[in-house]
Short mmCIF file of C-alpha atoms in Angstrom, two decimals:
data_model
loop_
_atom_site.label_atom_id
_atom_site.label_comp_id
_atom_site.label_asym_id
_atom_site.label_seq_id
_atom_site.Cartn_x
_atom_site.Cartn_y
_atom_site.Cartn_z
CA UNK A 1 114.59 108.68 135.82
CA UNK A 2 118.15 108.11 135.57
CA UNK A 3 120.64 109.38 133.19
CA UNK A 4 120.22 106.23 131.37
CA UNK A 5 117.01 106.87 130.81
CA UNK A 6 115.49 103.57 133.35
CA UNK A 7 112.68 104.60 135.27
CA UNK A 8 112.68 103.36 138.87
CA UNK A 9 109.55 103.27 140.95
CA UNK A 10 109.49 102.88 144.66
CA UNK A 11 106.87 100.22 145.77
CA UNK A 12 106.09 100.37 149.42
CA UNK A 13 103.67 98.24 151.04
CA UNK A 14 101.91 100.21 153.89
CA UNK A 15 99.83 99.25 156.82
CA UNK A 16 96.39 100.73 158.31
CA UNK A 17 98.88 103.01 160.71
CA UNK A 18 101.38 103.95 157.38
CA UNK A 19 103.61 101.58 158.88
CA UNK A 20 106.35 100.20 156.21
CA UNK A 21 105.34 96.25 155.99
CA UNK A 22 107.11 95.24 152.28
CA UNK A 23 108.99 97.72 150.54
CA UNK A 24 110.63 97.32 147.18
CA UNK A 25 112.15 99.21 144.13
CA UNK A 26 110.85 98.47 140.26
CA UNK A 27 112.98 99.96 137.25
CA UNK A 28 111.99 99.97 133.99
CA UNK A 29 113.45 101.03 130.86
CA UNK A 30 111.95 101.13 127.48
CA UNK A 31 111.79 98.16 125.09
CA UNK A 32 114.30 98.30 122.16
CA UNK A 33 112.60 99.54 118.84
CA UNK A 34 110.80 96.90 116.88
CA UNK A 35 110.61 97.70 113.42
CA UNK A 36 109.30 94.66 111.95
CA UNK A 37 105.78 92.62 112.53
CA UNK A 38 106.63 89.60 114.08
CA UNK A 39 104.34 86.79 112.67
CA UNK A 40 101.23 86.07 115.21
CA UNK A 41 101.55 82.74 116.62
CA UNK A 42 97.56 82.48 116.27
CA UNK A 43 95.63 80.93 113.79
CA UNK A 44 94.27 82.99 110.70
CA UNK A 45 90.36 82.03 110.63
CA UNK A 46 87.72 83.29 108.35
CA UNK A 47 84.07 82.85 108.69
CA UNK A 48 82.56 83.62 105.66
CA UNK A 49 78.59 83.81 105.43
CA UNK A 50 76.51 83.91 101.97
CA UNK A 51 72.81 84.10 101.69
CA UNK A 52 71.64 84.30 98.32
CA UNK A 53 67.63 82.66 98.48
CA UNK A 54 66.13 83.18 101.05
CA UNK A 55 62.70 81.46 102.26
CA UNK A 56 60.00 84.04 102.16
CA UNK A 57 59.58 85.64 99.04
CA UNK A 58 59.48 89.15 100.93
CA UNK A 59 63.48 88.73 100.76
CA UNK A 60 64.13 88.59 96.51
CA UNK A 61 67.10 86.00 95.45
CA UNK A 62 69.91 87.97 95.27
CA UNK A 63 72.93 87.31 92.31
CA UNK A 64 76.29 87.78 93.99
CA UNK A 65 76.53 86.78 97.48
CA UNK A 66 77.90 83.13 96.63
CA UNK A 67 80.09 84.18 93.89
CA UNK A 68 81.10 86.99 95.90
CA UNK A 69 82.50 84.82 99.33
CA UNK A 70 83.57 82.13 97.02
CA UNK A 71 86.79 84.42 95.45
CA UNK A 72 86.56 86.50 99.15
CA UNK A 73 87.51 83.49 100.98
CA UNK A 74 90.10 81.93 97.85
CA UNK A 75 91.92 85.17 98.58
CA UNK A 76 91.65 85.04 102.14
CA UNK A 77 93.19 80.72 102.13
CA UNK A 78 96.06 81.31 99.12
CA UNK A 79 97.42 84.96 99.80
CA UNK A 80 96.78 85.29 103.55
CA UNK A 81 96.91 82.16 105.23
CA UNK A 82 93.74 81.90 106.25
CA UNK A 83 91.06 78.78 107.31
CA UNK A 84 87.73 78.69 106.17
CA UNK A 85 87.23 75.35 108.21
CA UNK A 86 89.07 74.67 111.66
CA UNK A 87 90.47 71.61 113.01
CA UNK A 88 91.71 71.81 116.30
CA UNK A 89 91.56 68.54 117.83
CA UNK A 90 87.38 68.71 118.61
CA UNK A 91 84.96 68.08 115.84
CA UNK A 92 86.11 70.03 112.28
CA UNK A 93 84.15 73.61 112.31
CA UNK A 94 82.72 74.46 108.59
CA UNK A 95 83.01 78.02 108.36
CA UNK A 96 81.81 78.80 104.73
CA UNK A 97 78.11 78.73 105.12
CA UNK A 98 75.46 79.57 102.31
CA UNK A 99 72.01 80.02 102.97
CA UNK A 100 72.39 79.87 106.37
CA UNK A 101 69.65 80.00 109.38
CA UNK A 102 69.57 82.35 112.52
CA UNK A 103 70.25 79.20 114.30
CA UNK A 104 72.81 78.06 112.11
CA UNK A 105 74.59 81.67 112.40
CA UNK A 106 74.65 81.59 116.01
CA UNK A 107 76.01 78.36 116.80
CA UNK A 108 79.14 78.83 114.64
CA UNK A 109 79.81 82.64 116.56
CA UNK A 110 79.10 80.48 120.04
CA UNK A 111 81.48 77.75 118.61
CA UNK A 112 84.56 80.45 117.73
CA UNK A 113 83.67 82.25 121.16
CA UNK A 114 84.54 78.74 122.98
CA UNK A 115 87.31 77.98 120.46
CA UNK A 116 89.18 80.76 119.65
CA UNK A 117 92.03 81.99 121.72
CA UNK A 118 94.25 85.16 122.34
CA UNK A 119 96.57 84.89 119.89
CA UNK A 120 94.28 84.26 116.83
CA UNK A 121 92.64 86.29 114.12
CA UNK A 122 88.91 86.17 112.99
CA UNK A 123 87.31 88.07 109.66
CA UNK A 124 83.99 87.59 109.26
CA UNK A 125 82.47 87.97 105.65
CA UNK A 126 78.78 88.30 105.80
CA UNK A 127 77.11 88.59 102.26
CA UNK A 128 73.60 88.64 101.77
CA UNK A 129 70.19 90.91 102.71
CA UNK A 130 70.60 93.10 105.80
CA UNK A 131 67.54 95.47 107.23
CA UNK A 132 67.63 98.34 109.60
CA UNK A 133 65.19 99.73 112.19
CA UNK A 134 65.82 103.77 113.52
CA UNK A 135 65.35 102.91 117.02
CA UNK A 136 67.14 99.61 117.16
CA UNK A 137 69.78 99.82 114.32
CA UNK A 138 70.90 97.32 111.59
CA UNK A 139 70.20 93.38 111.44
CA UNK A 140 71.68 90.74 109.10
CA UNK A 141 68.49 88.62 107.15
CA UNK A 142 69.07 84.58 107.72
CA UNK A 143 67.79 82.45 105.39
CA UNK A 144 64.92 81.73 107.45
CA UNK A 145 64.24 85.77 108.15
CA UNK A 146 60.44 86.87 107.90
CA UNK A 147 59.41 90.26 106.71
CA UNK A 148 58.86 92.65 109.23
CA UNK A 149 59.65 90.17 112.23
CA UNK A 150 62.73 91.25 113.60
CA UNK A 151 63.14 89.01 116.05
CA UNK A 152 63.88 86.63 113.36
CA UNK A 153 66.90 88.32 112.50
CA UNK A 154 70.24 88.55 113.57
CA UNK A 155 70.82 92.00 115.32
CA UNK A 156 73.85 94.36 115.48
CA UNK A 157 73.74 94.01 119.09
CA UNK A 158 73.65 90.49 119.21
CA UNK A 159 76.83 90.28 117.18
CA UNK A 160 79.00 93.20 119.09
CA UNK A 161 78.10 91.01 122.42
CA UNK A 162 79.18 87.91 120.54
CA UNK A 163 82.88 89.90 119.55
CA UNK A 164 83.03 91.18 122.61
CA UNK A 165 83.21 87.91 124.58
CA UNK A 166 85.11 86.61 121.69
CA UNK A 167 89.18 85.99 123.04
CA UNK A 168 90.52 86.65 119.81
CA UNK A 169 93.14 89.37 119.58
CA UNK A 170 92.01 90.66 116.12
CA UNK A 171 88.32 90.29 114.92
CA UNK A 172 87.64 92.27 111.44
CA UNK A 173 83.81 92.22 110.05
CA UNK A 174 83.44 93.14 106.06
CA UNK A 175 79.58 93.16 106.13
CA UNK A 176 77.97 93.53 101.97
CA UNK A 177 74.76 94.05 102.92
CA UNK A 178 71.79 96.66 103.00
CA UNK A 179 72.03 98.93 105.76
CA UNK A 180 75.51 97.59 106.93
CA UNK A 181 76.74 100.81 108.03
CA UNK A 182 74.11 100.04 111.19
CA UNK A 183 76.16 97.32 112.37
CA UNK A 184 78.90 99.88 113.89
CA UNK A 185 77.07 102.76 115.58
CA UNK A 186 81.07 103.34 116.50
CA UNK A 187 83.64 105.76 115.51
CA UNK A 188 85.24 106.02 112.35
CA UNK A 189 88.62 104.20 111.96
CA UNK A 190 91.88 106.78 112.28
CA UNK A 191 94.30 107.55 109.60
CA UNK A 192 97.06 105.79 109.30
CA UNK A 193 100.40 108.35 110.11
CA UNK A 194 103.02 109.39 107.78
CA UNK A 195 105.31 106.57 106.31
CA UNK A 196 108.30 107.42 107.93
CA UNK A 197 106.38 106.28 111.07
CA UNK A 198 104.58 103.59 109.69
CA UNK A 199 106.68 100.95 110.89
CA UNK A 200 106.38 101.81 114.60
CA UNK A 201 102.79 102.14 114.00
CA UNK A 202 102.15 98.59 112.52
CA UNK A 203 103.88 96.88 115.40
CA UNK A 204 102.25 98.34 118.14
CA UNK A 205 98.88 98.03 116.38
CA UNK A 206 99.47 95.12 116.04
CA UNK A 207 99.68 94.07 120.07
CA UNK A 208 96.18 95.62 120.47
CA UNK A 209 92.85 94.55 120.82
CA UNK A 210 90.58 95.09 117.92
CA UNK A 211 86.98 95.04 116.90
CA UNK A 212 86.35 96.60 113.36
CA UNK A 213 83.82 97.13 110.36
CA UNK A 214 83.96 97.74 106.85
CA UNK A 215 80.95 97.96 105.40
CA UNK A 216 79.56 97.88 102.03
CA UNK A 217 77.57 100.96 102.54
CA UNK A 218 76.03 103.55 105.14
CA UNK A 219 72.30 103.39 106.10
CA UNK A 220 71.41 102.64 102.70
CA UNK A 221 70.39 100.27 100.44
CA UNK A 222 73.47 98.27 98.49
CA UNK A 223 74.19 96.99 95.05
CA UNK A 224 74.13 93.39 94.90
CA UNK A 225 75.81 93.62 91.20
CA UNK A 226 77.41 96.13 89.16
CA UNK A 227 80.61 94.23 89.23
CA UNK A 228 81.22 91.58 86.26
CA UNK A 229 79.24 89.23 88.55
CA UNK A 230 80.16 90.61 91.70
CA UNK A 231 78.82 93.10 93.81
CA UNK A 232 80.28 97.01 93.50
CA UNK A 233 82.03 96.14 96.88
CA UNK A 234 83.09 92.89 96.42
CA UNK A 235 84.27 93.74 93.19
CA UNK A 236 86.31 96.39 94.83
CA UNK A 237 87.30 94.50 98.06
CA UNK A 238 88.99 91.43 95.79
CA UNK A 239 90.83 94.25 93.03
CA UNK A 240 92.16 96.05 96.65
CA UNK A 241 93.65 92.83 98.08
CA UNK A 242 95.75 92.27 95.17
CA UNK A 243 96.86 96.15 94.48
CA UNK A 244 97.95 97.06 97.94
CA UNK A 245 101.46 98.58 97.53
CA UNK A 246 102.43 96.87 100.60
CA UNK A 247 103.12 93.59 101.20
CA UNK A 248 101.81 93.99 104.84
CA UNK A 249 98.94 96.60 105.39
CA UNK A 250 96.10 97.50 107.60
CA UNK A 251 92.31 96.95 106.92
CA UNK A 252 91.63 100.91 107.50
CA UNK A 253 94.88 101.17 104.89
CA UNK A 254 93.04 98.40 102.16
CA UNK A 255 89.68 100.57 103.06
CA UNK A 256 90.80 104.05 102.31
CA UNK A 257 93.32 103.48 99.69
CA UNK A 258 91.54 101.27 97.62
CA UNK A 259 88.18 99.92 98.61
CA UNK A 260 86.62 103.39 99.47
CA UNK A 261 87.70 105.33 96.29
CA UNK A 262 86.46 102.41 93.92
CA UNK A 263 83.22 101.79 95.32
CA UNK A 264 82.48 105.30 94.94
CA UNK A 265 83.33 105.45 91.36
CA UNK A 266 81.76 102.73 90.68
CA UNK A 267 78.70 103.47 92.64
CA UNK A 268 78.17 107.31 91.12
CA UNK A 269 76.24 105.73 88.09
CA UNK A 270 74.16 103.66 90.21
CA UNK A 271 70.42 104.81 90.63
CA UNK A 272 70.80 103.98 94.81
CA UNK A 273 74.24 105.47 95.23
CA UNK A 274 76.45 103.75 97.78
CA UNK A 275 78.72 105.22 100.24
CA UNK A 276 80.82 102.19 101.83
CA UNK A 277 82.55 102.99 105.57
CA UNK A 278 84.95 101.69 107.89
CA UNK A 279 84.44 102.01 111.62
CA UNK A 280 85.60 101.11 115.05
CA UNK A 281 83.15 98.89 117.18
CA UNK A 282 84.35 100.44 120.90
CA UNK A 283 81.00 98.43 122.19
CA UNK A 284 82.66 95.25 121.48
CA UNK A 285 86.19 96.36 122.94
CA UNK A 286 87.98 98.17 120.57
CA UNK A 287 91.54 99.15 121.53
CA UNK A 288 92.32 102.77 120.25
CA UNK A 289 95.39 102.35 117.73
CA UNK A 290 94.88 98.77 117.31
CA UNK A 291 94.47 97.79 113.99
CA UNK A 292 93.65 94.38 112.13
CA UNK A 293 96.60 93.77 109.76
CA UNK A 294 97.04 91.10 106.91
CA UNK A 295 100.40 89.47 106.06
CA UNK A 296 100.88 87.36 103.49
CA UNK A 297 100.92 83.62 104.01
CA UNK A 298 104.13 83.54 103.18
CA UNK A 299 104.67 85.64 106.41
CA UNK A 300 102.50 83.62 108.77
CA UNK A 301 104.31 80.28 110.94
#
């Protein structure tokens, strides 16, 4: 390292006898501070998923799933930029499904696997009845679910292998469901650093891969009301998106500052109790320090 702080590395290109074939020299220097988020040239998309009657009567109609992705995914279109449909030249892709089948579930993830690219952004809103089994975790219910058949389910480990081969820089799951905790078996999320660094931290989140969960609850059953004809979480998930204190913020930052805390409160006087969390998914490539940030529309290209 020089006195100007560049780096130079010596490349030498060696043959089977450690004879010099190639030799060259790299230098490097450090990029100049970034401060600000620069807009992702990706598209914003949002699946959003809502399965209120379901058709055996082992699953009971639930209130607030379809209320509950309705003002999700008007929140997600007018303040963040998002698409709840996507039109990229090939045949339109609905992505707000209610009452939806295994098989309708799993085409659209195969469709945003082939469709997505590197650059773009996917949240995935799943409302509706979720089960859980202690040897082979948590499952969302389709529509066409039967009771005690979990093969006719959508498993946890069906979805991280679906993110996982997924191109999309950013991919951000906010499951409201029984047992949605299940869908992680990751780490928990780290806290954000101090503000004076929070600037530095955004942008090079930002450039990282990641594959996160917030979830309505643990292991546990959920409320599906409590909140003025929402759900205790959904309730809580819309009031966060229009309190943040920043403009720009992280999901783990909308999670622990507002979500979290509220959900709780709300959920003390609750017979079930709910504990809500928000978790890496390493399994489906998580990037330590990455984050999945929202920016206002206003923000986006």
């Amino acid at each position: 390292t020089d006195a100007g702080g560049k780096l130079t590395i010596a490349i030498r290109v060696l043959s089977p006898e450690l004879a010099t074939l190639a030799s060259t020299n790299l230098k490097l220097r450090d990029a100049e501070d970034v401060t600000e988020i620069v807009p992702a040239a990706g598209r914003k998309v949002a699946l959003v998923i809502a399965n209120d009657t379901y058709q055996s009567q082992a699953f009971p109609a639930l209130k607030t799933p379809i209320a509950d992705a309705e003002a999700v995914a008007q929140v997600l279109r007018k303040t963040f930029g998002f698409v709840t449909r996507l039109d990229d030249g090939k045949a339109p892709l609905e992505l707000f499904l209610t009452n939806a089948t295994k098989a309708q579930i799993q085409q659209v993830l195969f469709d945003l696997r082939r469709r997505l690219t590197a650059e773009d952004q996917l949240l995935v809103y799943y409302a509706g009845h979720g089960e859980s089994d202690p040897d082979l975790g948590a499952y969302w219910v389709p529509v066409d679910g039967l009771p005690k058949e979990d093969f006719t389910w959508l498993a946890a480990d069906e979805i991280t292998r679906e993110l996982k081969r997924m191109n999309a820089l950013s991919v951000l799951i906010i499951s409201d469901s029984c047992y949605a905790g299940g869908l992680s078996r990751g780490s928990s999320a780290d806290d954000a650093p101090a503000a004076n660094g929070r600037d530095k931290w955004l942008v090079k989140a930002a450039r990282l891969k990641s594959r996160q969960l917030m979830a309505s609850g643990g292991n546990e059953p959920v409320s599906d009301s409590g909140g003025s004809g929402h759900s205790v979480f959904a309730k809580a998930l819309l009031n966060a998106f229009s309190t943040m204190p920043e403009q720009t913020f992280t999901a783990g930052e909308l999670f622990e500052q507002k979500v979290n805390p509220a959900v709780i409160s709300a959920a003390t006087g609750l017979a079930e109790g709910q504990t809500p969390g928000y978790h890496r998914i390493g399994r489906a490539g998580d990037e330590p320090g990455s984050e999945f940030i929202f920016q206002p529309a206003a923000a986006s290209p």
